[in-house]
CSV table of C-alpha atoms and ligand atoms in Angstrom, one decimal:
chain,number,residue,atom,x,y,z
A,1,UNK,CA,77.6,134.6,61.6
A,2,UNK,CA,80.3,137.1,61.5
A,3,UNK,CA,82.9,137.0,64.2
A,4,UNK,CA,82.9,139.7,66.8
A,5,UNK,CA,86.2,141.6,67.2
A,6,UNK,CA,86.6,140.0,70.7
A,7,UNK,CA,86.1,136.4,69.3
A,8,UNK,CA,88.6,137.3,66.6
A,9,UNK,CA,91.2,138.4,69.1
A,10,UNK,CA,90.5,135.2,71.1
A,11,UNK,CA,91.1,132.9,68.3
A,12,UNK,CA,94.1,134.9,67.3
A,13,UNK,CA,95.4,134.4,70.9
A,14,UNK,CA,94.6,130.7,70.8
A,15,UNK,CA,96.8,130.1,67.8
A,16,UNK,CA,99.7,131.2,70.0
A,17,UNK,CA,99.1,128.4,72.4
A,18,UNK,CA,101.9,125.7,71.8
A,19,UNK,CA,100.9,122.2,70.7
A,20,UNK,CA,101.0,119.3,73.0
A,21,UNK,CA,104.2,117.8,71.2
A,22,UNK,CA,106.1,121.0,71.6
A,23,UNK,CA,105.4,121.3,75.3
A,24,UNK,CA,106.2,117.6,75.8
A,25,UNK,CA,109.4,117.9,73.9
A,26,UNK,CA,110.4,121.0,75.9
A,27,UNK,CA,109.5,119.5,79.4
A,28,UNK,CA,111.5,116.3,78.5
A,29,UNK,CA,114.6,118.2,77.3
A,30,UNK,CA,114.7,120.5,80.4
A,31,UNK,CA,114.3,117.3,82.5
A,32,UNK,CA,113.5,119.4,85.8
A,33,UNK,CA,111.0,117.0,87.3
A,34,UNK,CA,111.6,113.6,88.6
A,35,UNK,CA,110.5,110.5,86.9
A,36,UNK,CA,107.1,110.4,85.4
A,37,UNK,CA,105.6,108.1,82.9
A,38,UNK,CA,104.7,109.2,79.5
A,39,UNK,CA,101.1,108.8,80.0
A,40,UNK,CA,101.1,111.2,83.1
A,41,UNK,CA,103.2,113.7,81.3
A,42,UNK,CA,100.7,113.9,78.4
A,43,UNK,CA,97.9,114.1,80.7
A,44,UNK,CA,99.3,117.0,82.6
A,45,UNK,CA,100.2,118.8,79.3
A,46,UNK,CA,96.7,118.3,78.0
A,47,UNK,CA,95.1,119.5,81.3
A,48,UNK,CA,97.2,122.7,81.3
A,49,UNK,CA,96.6,123.4,77.7
A,50,UNK,CA,92.9,122.8,78.1
A,51,UNK,CA,92.7,125.2,81.1
A,52,UNK,CA,94.6,128.0,79.1
A,53,UNK,CA,92.2,127.6,76.2
A,54,UNK,CA,89.3,127.9,78.5
A,55,UNK,CA,90.9,130.9,80.1
A,56,UNK,CA,91.0,132.6,76.7
A,57,UNK,CA,87.4,131.8,76.0
A,58,UNK,CA,86.6,133.3,79.4
A,59,UNK,CA,88.2,136.5,78.2
A,60,UNK,CA,92.0,136.1,79.4
A,61,UNK,CA,93.8,138.9,77.5
A,62,UNK,CA,96.3,136.4,76.0
A,63,UNK,CA,97.3,132.9,75.9
A,64,UNK,CA,100.7,132.0,77.3
A,65,UNK,CA,103.7,131.3,75.3
A,66,UNK,CA,105.6,128.1,75.3
A,67,UNK,CA,108.0,129.1,78.2
A,68,UNK,CA,105.2,129.8,80.5
A,69,UNK,CA,103.1,126.6,79.6
A,70,UNK,CA,106.2,124.7,80.3
A,71,UNK,CA,106.5,126.1,83.6
A,72,UNK,CA,102.9,125.6,84.5
A,73,UNK,CA,103.2,121.8,83.5
A,74,UNK,CA,106.4,121.5,85.6
A,75,UNK,CA,104.8,123.1,88.6
A,76,UNK,CA,101.9,120.7,88.4
A,77,UNK,CA,104.1,117.7,88.0
A,78,UNK,CA,106.0,118.7,91.1
A,79,UNK,CA,102.8,118.9,92.9
A,80,UNK,CA,101.9,115.5,91.8
A,81,UNK,CA,105.3,114.0,92.6
A,82,UNK,CA,106.1,115.7,96.1
A,83,UNK,CA,105.5,113.6,99.1
A,84,UNK,CA,102.2,114.7,100.7
A,85,UNK,CA,102.6,113.3,104.2
A,86,UNK,CA,105.5,115.1,105.8
A,87,UNK,CA,107.2,115.6,109.1
A,88,UNK,CA,106.2,119.0,110.7
A,89,UNK,CA,107.1,121.0,113.7
A,90,UNK,CA,104.3,121.2,116.0
A,91,UNK,CA,104.6,124.6,117.9
A,92,UNK,CA,100.9,124.7,118.5
A,93,UNK,CA,101.1,123.9,122.1
A,94,UNK,CA,98.7,121.1,121.7
A,95,UNK,CA,100.6,117.9,122.5
A,96,UNK,CA,98.3,115.3,121.1
A,97,UNK,CA,97.0,117.0,118.0
A,98,UNK,CA,94.8,114.9,116.0
A,99,UNK,CA,95.5,116.8,112.9
A,100,UNK,CA,99.2,116.4,113.3
A,101,UNK,CA,99.2,112.7,114.0
A,102,UNK,CA,98.7,112.5,117.8
A,103,UNK,CA,101.6,111.1,119.6
A,104,UNK,CA,105.1,111.4,118.0
A,105,UNK,CA,107.0,108.0,118.5
A,106,UNK,CA,110.0,107.6,120.6
A,107,UNK,CA,113.2,106.9,118.4
A,108,UNK,CA,113.2,103.3,119.8
A,109,UNK,CA,109.8,102.9,118.3
A,110,UNK,CA,110.8,104.5,114.9
A,111,UNK,CA,113.9,102.1,114.8
A,112,UNK,CA,111.5,99.1,115.5
A,113,UNK,CA,109.1,100.3,112.6
A,114,UNK,CA,112.0,100.4,110.3
A,115,UNK,CA,113.2,96.9,111.3
A,116,UNK,CA,109.8,95.4,110.8
A,117,UNK,CA,109.2,97.1,107.5
A,118,UNK,CA,110.7,94.4,105.5
A,119,UNK,CA,110.3,90.6,106.2
A,120,UNK,CA,109.9,90.0,110.0
A,121,UNK,CA,108.7,87.2,112.3
A,122,UNK,CA,105.3,88.7,112.6
A,123,UNK,CA,103.5,85.6,113.0
A,124,UNK,CA,106.4,83.1,113.2
A,125,UNK,CA,107.7,81.3,116.1
A,126,UNK,CA,111.4,81.5,115.3
A,127,UNK,CA,112.3,78.7,118.0
A,128,UNK,CA,110.0,76.1,116.5
A,129,UNK,CA,109.7,77.5,112.9
A,130,UNK,CA,105.9,77.1,113.4
A,131,UNK,CA,103.1,79.7,113.0
A,132,UNK,CA,102.8,82.0,115.8
A,133,UNK,CA,100.4,84.9,116.7
A,134,UNK,CA,101.1,88.5,116.0
A,135,UNK,CA,99.8,89.3,119.5
A,136,UNK,CA,102.5,87.2,121.1
A,137,UNK,CA,105.0,90.3,120.6
A,138,UNK,CA,102.9,92.4,123.1
A,139,UNK,CA,100.8,90.3,125.3
A,140,UNK,CA,103.6,89.5,127.9
A,141,UNK,CA,104.7,93.1,128.1
A,142,UNK,CA,101.0,94.3,128.6
A,143,UNK,CA,100.5,91.6,131.2
A,144,UNK,CA,103.6,92.8,133.1
A,145,UNK,CA,103.0,96.5,132.8
A,146,UNK,CA,99.2,96.5,133.5
A,147,UNK,CA,98.9,93.4,135.8
A,148,UNK,CA,96.0,92.1,133.6
A,149,UNK,CA,95.7,88.3,132.9
A,150,UNK,CA,95.9,88.8,129.1
A,151,UNK,CA,95.7,91.2,126.3
A,152,UNK,CA,94.6,91.8,122.6
A,153,UNK,CA,95.7,94.5,120.3
A,154,UNK,CA,93.7,95.9,117.2
A,155,UNK,CA,93.8,98.8,114.9
A,156,UNK,CA,92.5,101.5,117.2
A,157,UNK,CA,90.3,102.0,120.4
A,158,UNK,CA,87.2,102.6,118.5
A,159,UNK,CA,87.8,99.2,116.8
A,160,UNK,CA,88.5,97.7,120.2
A,161,UNK,CA,85.2,99.1,121.6
A,162,UNK,CA,83.2,97.9,118.6
A,163,UNK,CA,84.8,94.4,118.6
A,164,UNK,CA,84.1,94.1,122.3
A,165,UNK,CA,80.5,95.0,121.9
A,166,UNK,CA,79.9,92.9,119.0
A,167,UNK,CA,81.6,89.7,120.3
A,168,UNK,CA,80.3,90.1,124.0
A,169,UNK,CA,76.9,91.6,123.5
A,170,UNK,CA,75.3,91.5,120.1
A,171,UNK,CA,71.6,91.1,120.4
A,172,UNK,CA,71.7,91.6,124.1
A,173,UNK,CA,71.8,94.6,126.6
A,174,UNK,CA,74.7,96.8,127.5
A,175,UNK,CA,74.0,99.1,130.6
A,176,UNK,CA,75.7,102.5,130.4
A,177,UNK,CA,75.3,105.8,132.4
A,178,UNK,CA,73.7,108.7,130.6
A,179,UNK,CA,76.5,111.0,131.6
A,180,UNK,CA,79.0,108.6,129.8
A,181,UNK,CA,77.4,108.7,126.4
A,182,UNK,CA,80.4,110.4,125.0
A,183,UNK,CA,81.2,111.5,121.4
A,184,UNK,CA,84.9,111.2,120.5
A,185,UNK,CA,85.2,113.4,117.4
A,186,UNK,CA,82.2,113.4,115.1
A,187,UNK,CA,82.3,109.9,113.8
A,188,UNK,CA,82.5,108.1,117.1
A,189,UNK,CA,79.3,108.4,119.3
A,190,UNK,CA,78.8,105.8,121.8
A,191,UNK,CA,75.1,105.3,121.2
A,192,UNK,CA,75.7,104.9,117.3
A,193,UNK,CA,78.6,102.7,117.8
A,194,UNK,CA,76.4,100.5,120.2
A,195,UNK,CA,73.5,100.5,117.5
A,196,UNK,CA,75.9,99.5,114.7
A,197,UNK,CA,77.4,96.6,116.9
A,198,UNK,CA,73.8,95.3,117.3
A,199,UNK,CA,73.7,96.0,120.9
A,200,UNK,CA,70.6,97.2,122.9
A,201,UNK,CA,71.7,100.3,124.9
A,202,UNK,CA,70.2,100.5,128.5
A,203,UNK,CA,70.9,104.0,129.7
A,204,UNK,CA,70.9,104.5,133.5
A,205,UNK,CA,71.0,107.5,135.7
A,206,UNK,CA,70.6,111.2,134.6
A,207,UNK,CA,73.0,113.3,132.8
A,208,UNK,CA,74.8,114.3,135.9
A,209,UNK,CA,74.2,111.6,138.5
A,210,UNK,CA,74.0,108.0,138.5
A,211,UNK,CA,73.8,105.5,141.5
A,212,UNK,CA,74.6,101.8,141.9
A,213,UNK,CA,71.0,101.2,142.5
A,214,UNK,CA,70.2,102.5,139.0
A,215,UNK,CA,72.4,99.8,137.5
A,216,UNK,CA,71.0,97.2,140.0
A,217,UNK,CA,67.5,98.1,138.7
A,218,UNK,CA,68.6,97.9,135.0
A,219,UNK,CA,70.3,94.5,135.1
A,220,UNK,CA,68.2,91.5,133.8
A,221,UNK,CA,68.5,88.2,132.0
A,222,UNK,CA,69.3,90.0,128.8
A,223,UNK,CA,72.3,92.0,130.1
A,224,UNK,CA,75.5,91.1,128.6
A,225,UNK,CA,77.8,93.9,129.8
A,226,UNK,CA,78.2,96.7,132.2
A,227,UNK,CA,80.0,99.4,130.5
A,228,UNK,CA,81.9,102.3,132.0
A,229,UNK,CA,83.1,105.1,129.6
A,230,UNK,CA,85.8,107.5,130.7
A,231,UNK,CA,84.7,111.0,130.2
A,232,UNK,CA,87.9,111.6,128.3
A,233,UNK,CA,87.2,114.9,126.4
A,234,UNK,CA,84.9,116.8,128.8
A,235,UNK,CA,84.4,117.4,132.4
A,236,UNK,CA,81.4,117.4,134.7
A,237,UNK,CA,81.5,119.7,137.8
A,238,UNK,CA,78.8,120.5,140.4
A,239,UNK,CA,76.2,118.3,141.5
A,240,UNK,CA,77.5,114.8,140.0
A,241,UNK,CA,77.7,111.5,141.1
A,242,UNK,CA,79.4,108.5,139.6
A,243,UNK,CA,79.7,104.8,140.3
A,244,UNK,CA,83.2,103.4,140.5
A,245,UNK,CA,84.5,100.4,138.7
A,246,UNK,CA,85.0,98.7,142.0
A,247,UNK,CA,81.2,99.1,142.7
A,248,UNK,CA,80.2,97.9,139.2
A,249,UNK,CA,82.5,95.0,139.6
A,250,UNK,CA,80.7,94.0,142.8
A,251,UNK,CA,77.4,94.1,141.1
A,252,UNK,CA,78.7,92.3,137.9
A,253,UNK,CA,79.9,89.4,140.2
A,254,UNK,CA,76.6,89.1,141.9
A,255,UNK,CA,74.7,88.9,138.8
A,256,UNK,CA,77.3,87.1,136.6
A,257,UNK,CA,77.8,90.0,134.1
A,258,UNK,CA,81.3,91.3,133.1
A,259,UNK,CA,82.4,94.9,133.5
A,260,UNK,CA,84.1,96.6,130.6
A,261,UNK,CA,85.8,100.0,131.0
A,262,UNK,CA,86.5,102.2,127.9
A,263,UNK,CA,89.4,104.2,129.3
A,264,UNK,CA,90.0,106.2,126.3
A,265,UNK,CA,93.5,107.5,126.8
A,266,UNK,CA,95.2,104.8,128.6
A,267,UNK,CA,97.8,106.3,130.7
A,268,UNK,CA,100.4,103.8,132.0
A,269,UNK,CA,101.8,106.1,134.6
A,270,UNK,CA,100.4,108.3,137.3
A,271,UNK,CA,100.5,111.9,136.1
A,272,UNK,CA,100.1,113.4,139.5
A,273,UNK,CA,103.8,112.3,140.2
A,274,UNK,CA,104.6,115.3,137.9
A,275,UNK,CA,102.3,117.7,139.3
A,276,UNK,CA,99.7,117.0,136.5
A,277,UNK,CA,95.9,116.6,136.9
A,278,UNK,CA,94.7,112.9,137.9
A,279,UNK,CA,94.0,110.7,135.1
A,280,UNK,CA,92.9,107.0,135.8
A,281,UNK,CA,95.7,104.6,134.7
A,282,UNK,CA,95.2,101.2,133.1
A,283,UNK,CA,96.8,99.6,136.2
A,284,UNK,CA,94.2,101.1,138.4
A,285,UNK,CA,91.3,99.9,136.2
A,286,UNK,CA,92.7,96.5,136.3
A,287,UNK,CA,93.3,96.4,140.1
A,288,UNK,CA,89.8,97.9,140.8
A,289,UNK,CA,88.5,94.8,139.0
A,290,UNK,CA,87.3,95.8,135.5
A,291,UNK,CA,87.1,92.5,133.5
A,292,UNK,CA,88.0,94.2,130.4
A,293,UNK,CA,89.9,97.6,129.9
A,294,UNK,CA,90.1,99.3,126.6
A,295,UNK,CA,92.4,102.1,125.6
A,296,UNK,CA,94.2,103.9,122.8
A,297,UNK,CA,98.0,103.4,121.9
A,298,UNK,CA,98.4,106.9,120.6
A,299,UNK,CA,97.1,109.1,123.2
A,300,UNK,CA,98.7,109.4,126.7
A,301,UNK,CA,100.5,106.0,126.2
A,302,UNK,CA,102.5,107.8,123.5
A,303,UNK,CA,102.8,105.0,121.0
A,304,UNK,CA,101.2,104.4,117.6
A,305,UNK,CA,97.6,104.2,116.6
A,306,UNK,CA,96.3,101.1,118.2
A,307,UNK,CA,93.4,99.8,120.4
A,308,UNK,CA,94.4,97.7,123.3
A,309,UNK,CA,92.2,95.5,125.2
A,310,UNK,CA,93.6,93.9,128.7
A,311,UNK,CA,91.5,91.6,131.0
A,312,UNK,CA,90.0,88.3,131.3
A,313,UNK,CA,91.3,85.6,128.9
A,314,UNK,CA,87.8,84.3,128.1
A,315,UNK,CA,86.5,87.5,127.0
A,316,UNK,CA,89.6,88.3,124.9
A,317,UNK,CA,89.3,84.8,123.4
A,318,UNK,CA,85.8,85.6,122.3
A,319,UNK,CA,86.8,88.9,120.7
A,320,UNK,CA,89.7,87.1,118.8
A,321,UNK,CA,87.4,84.5,117.5
A,322,UNK,CA,84.8,87.1,116.2
A,323,UNK,CA,85.0,87.6,112.4
A,324,UNK,CA,85.4,91.4,113.0
A,325,UNK,CA,88.8,90.7,114.7
A,326,UNK,CA,90.3,90.1,111.3
A,327,UNK,CA,88.7,93.3,110.0
A,328,UNK,CA,90.3,95.5,112.7
A,329,UNK,CA,93.6,93.6,112.8
A,330,UNK,CA,96.7,95.5,113.8
A,331,UNK,CA,99.4,95.8,111.3
A,332,UNK,CA,103.0,95.0,111.7
A,333,UNK,CA,104.4,98.6,111.8
A,334,UNK,CA,102.0,99.5,114.6
A,335,UNK,CA,102.7,96.4,116.4
A,336,UNK,CA,106.5,97.1,116.0
A,337,UNK,CA,106.2,100.7,117.4
A,338,UNK,CA,103.9,99.6,120.2
A,339,UNK,CA,106.1,96.8,121.4
A,340,UNK,CA,109.1,99.3,121.4
A,341,UNK,CA,107.0,102.0,123.2
A,342,UNK,CA,105.7,99.4,125.9
A,343,UNK,CA,109.2,98.2,126.7
A,344,UNK,CA,110.0,101.8,127.7
A,345,UNK,CA,107.5,101.4,130.3
A,346,UNK,CA,109.3,98.5,131.9
A,347,UNK,CA,111.0,101.2,133.8
A,348,UNK,CA,108.3,104.0,134.5
A,349,UNK,CA,111.0,106.6,135.5
A,350,UNK,CA,112.8,105.8,132.1
A,351,UNK,CA,109.4,106.2,130.4
A,352,UNK,CA,109.2,109.7,131.6
A,353,UNK,CA,112.6,110.5,129.9
A,354,UNK,CA,112.0,108.7,126.6
A,355,UNK,CA,108.2,108.7,125.6
A,356,UNK,CA,108.0,111.9,123.7
A,357,UNK,CA,104.5,112.6,125.1
A,358,UNK,CA,105.7,112.1,128.6
A,359,UNK,CA,108.8,114.2,128.0
A,360,UNK,CA,106.5,117.0,126.9
A,361,UNK,CA,104.1,116.7,129.7
A,362,UNK,CA,106.9,116.4,132.3
A,363,UNK,CA,109.0,119.4,130.9
A,364,UNK,CA,109.6,122.0,133.7
A,365,UNK,CA,108.4,125.5,133.0
A,366,UNK,CA,111.8,126.8,133.9
A,367,UNK,CA,113.4,124.8,131.1
A,368,UNK,CA,110.7,125.7,128.7
A,369,UNK,CA,111.4,129.5,129.5
A,370,UNK,CA,115.1,129.0,129.1
A,371,UNK,CA,114.5,127.3,125.6
A,372,UNK,CA,112.1,130.1,124.6
A,373,UNK,CA,114.9,132.6,125.5
A,374,UNK,CA,117.4,130.8,123.4
A,375,UNK,CA,115.1,130.5,120.4
A,376,UNK,CA,114.1,134.1,120.6
A,377,UNK,CA,117.7,135.2,120.9
A,378,UNK,CA,118.5,133.5,117.8
A,379,UNK,CA,115.6,134.9,116.0
A,380,UNK,CA,116.3,138.5,117.3
A,381,UNK,CA,119.9,138.1,116.2
A,382,UNK,CA,118.6,138.2,112.7
A,383,UNK,CA,116.5,141.2,113.2
A,384,UNK,CA,113.2,139.4,113.9
A,385,UNK,CA,110.5,140.7,116.2
A,386,UNK,CA,110.4,137.7,118.5
A,387,UNK,CA,109.6,137.9,122.2
A,388,UNK,CA,109.3,135.5,125.1
A,389,UNK,CA,105.7,135.2,126.4
A,390,UNK,CA,104.0,132.9,129.1
A,391,UNK,CA,101.7,130.6,127.3
A,392,UNK,CA,99.2,127.8,128.2
A,393,UNK,CA,99.6,124.4,126.3
A,394,UNK,CA,97.1,121.6,126.4
A,395,UNK,CA,97.1,117.9,126.2
A,396,UNK,CA,94.4,117.6,123.3
A,397,UNK,CA,93.5,114.4,121.5
A,398,UNK,CA,90.5,114.1,124.1
A,399,UNK,CA,92.7,113.7,127.0
A,400,UNK,CA,92.8,115.7,130.3
A,401,UNK,CA,90.2,118.1,129.0
A,402,UNK,CA,90.4,121.6,130.5
A,403,UNK,CA,93.9,121.1,132.0
A,404,UNK,CA,96.0,124.0,131.1
A,405,UNK,CA,99.6,123.1,131.1
A,406,UNK,CA,101.7,126.3,132.0
A,407,UNK,CA,104.2,126.9,129.2
A,408,UNK,CA,106.4,129.4,127.3
A,409,UNK,CA,106.3,130.6,123.7
A,410,UNK,CA,108.0,132.7,121.4
A,411,UNK,CA,105.6,135.5,120.0
A,412,UNK,CA,106.5,136.2,116.4
A,413,UNK,CA,105.5,139.3,114.4
A,414,UNK,CA,106.5,140.5,110.9
A,415,UNK,CA,105.8,144.3,110.3
A,416,UNK,CA,105.4,143.9,106.6
A,417,UNK,CA,102.7,141.0,106.7
A,418,UNK,CA,99.9,140.0,108.7
A,419,UNK,CA,100.0,137.3,111.3
A,420,UNK,CA,97.7,135.0,109.1
A,421,UNK,CA,100.2,135.4,106.3
A,422,UNK,CA,103.2,134.8,108.5
A,423,UNK,CA,101.5,131.5,109.8
A,424,UNK,CA,100.8,130.6,106.3
A,425,UNK,CA,104.4,131.0,105.1
A,426,UNK,CA,105.5,129.1,108.2
A,427,UNK,CA,103.2,126.2,107.2
A,428,UNK,CA,104.7,126.2,103.7
A,429,UNK,CA,108.3,126.0,104.9
A,430,UNK,CA,110.5,122.8,104.9
A,431,UNK,CA,109.7,121.5,107.4
A,432,UNK,CA,106.3,123.0,107.9
A,433,UNK,CA,106.1,124.9,111.2
A,434,UNK,CA,102.8,125.0,112.9
A,435,UNK,CA,102.0,127.8,115.5
A,436,UNK,CA,99.0,129.3,117.0
A,437,UNK,CA,97.5,132.7,116.0
A,438,UNK,CA,96.8,135.0,119.0
A,439,UNK,CA,96.9,138.7,119.6
A,440,UNK,CA,97.9,139.5,115.8
A,441,UNK,CA,101.1,137.3,116.1
A,442,UNK,CA,102.2,133.8,115.6
A,443,UNK,CA,102.9,132.0,119.0
A,444,UNK,CA,105.4,129.3,118.9
A,445,UNK,CA,104.8,127.1,121.9
A,446,UNK,CA,107.8,125.1,123.1
A,447,UNK,CA,105.8,122.5,125.1
A,448,UNK,CA,104.8,120.6,122.1
A,449,UNK,CA,108.3,120.8,120.5
A,450,UNK,CA,111.1,118.5,121.6
A,451,UNK,CA,114.3,120.2,122.7
A,452,UNK,CA,116.4,118.4,120.1
A,453,UNK,CA,114.0,120.0,117.3
A,454,UNK,CA,114.7,123.6,118.6
A,455,UNK,CA,117.6,124.1,116.1
A,456,UNK,CA,115.5,123.1,113.1
A,457,UNK,CA,112.7,125.4,114.4
A,458,UNK,CA,115.1,128.4,114.7
A,459,UNK,CA,116.6,127.7,111.1
A,460,UNK,CA,113.2,127.4,109.5
A,461,UNK,CA,111.8,130.6,111.0
A,462,UNK,CA,114.8,132.6,110.2
A,463,UNK,CA,114.7,131.3,106.5
A,464,UNK,CA,111.0,132.1,106.4
A,465,UNK,CA,111.4,135.6,107.8
A,466,UNK,CA,114.4,136.3,105.4
A,467,UNK,CA,112.2,135.6,102.4
A,468,UNK,CA,109.5,138.1,103.4
A,469,UNK,CA,109.7,141.1,101.2
B,1,PLP,C1,89.8,108.4,122.0
B,1,PLP,C2,88.6,107.5,122.6
B,1,PLP,C3,88.1,106.4,121.8
B,1,PLP,C4,88.6,106.1,120.5
B,1,PLP,O1,89.9,105.7,120.4
B,1,PLP,P1,90.7,105.9,119.1
B,1,PLP,O2,92.2,105.2,119.4
B,1,PLP,O3,91.0,107.3,118.7
B,1,PLP,O4,90.0,104.9,118.0
B,1,PLP,C5,87.2,105.6,122.4
B,1,PLP,N1,86.7,106.0,123.6
B,1,PLP,C6,87.2,106.9,124.5
B,1,PLP,C7,86.5,107.1,125.8
B,1,PLP,C8,88.2,107.7,123.8
B,1,PLP,O5,88.7,108.7,124.7
């Protein structure tokens, strides 16, 4: 069949496309992208050429010449070789932002991670030269800080809950209030977790009210655990009634069933001391008589991702001996960061000054406003449209739901581009800056930025604005 004139033009254009070898030679000669092996290089060149060929078939006016193909290859190689996980500036006003890695670590914890990254005495008792337990590095600290008889650390709190249910209650019943059937992000729903752990859920009370008599009626020979779950990411107001840990403990003692408390956030200091809303602390849960308290390392505690269980030695022993324990084992880098973070809590006043999440929570609005003025002055000096505005930050990460933290922000506008585009450009900067879109502007909230990062924030915003046409 005769070629149509369009097909003829297409095959003419395809002949213009350079060969794999010519592109390879040129990319190697220019040496613009960091070390990549021969196979990867060939693969990328083939990919780019195949896409261009397809482009011509789909009616692209012309196949690119050598120089253009080489640039495409280099740009793809840069994307492959560039680090994906990077440090960012969180100016969203959400302190524990799950998408931004929850709690930032204290410098002490960062140093401990670096030190543990090589060989370390993870499971070695240096005094005797015999095998030790990785738990030994944190158990003593957790005992002293929380007042609990013992402790066990695993990979995250979801794992701690799952391990506790599996090892203490598999095949038996666990009693939980209906109003505590929480969902922590789509993949962690209490009823599903219980089912997966092989536990029979016995729900008591109604959505909004539960009484001790409901628990009493539900307890039987099959009951393995009374579980209380902190409503960490939502609040119930109005006609509500709860049963305290203390009351549950009394019942538990009478019927010989342990009480476990999934505290979620795991604050180790009383937030009311800095004018913040009440959040139950681990120490209180222990003092109120919970036999087992489970909480996260990277929420209000301000450390690395970890699940921490504190409480009765016999219960923790059963958890440690269960096969799942090995599956959810905490790694050495997390453990190093956790140990260093916990050490900061040996002096709670010092913790407020050094644990980043607590520093952000405790920052005075006067100080935040002062910083907002300083940042906006710097930006305005370069001609930017930057104004200081009162703002509301939040804890996030499923902690202190509904608690608005008064804050100050720099409201940024750029006359030639939309707020969305400005936000996109800020996200593409080095380091990426994450703000909040509001009222056709990008708000940079200073409560989620540590003061020492203000200069980098200023410089980055200035350079982004200067690159806007
Ligand atoms: C956050 C939370 C969890 C899950 O903890 P991770 O450390 O994120 O795994 C479990 N239970 C409650 C009540 C929580 O708030």
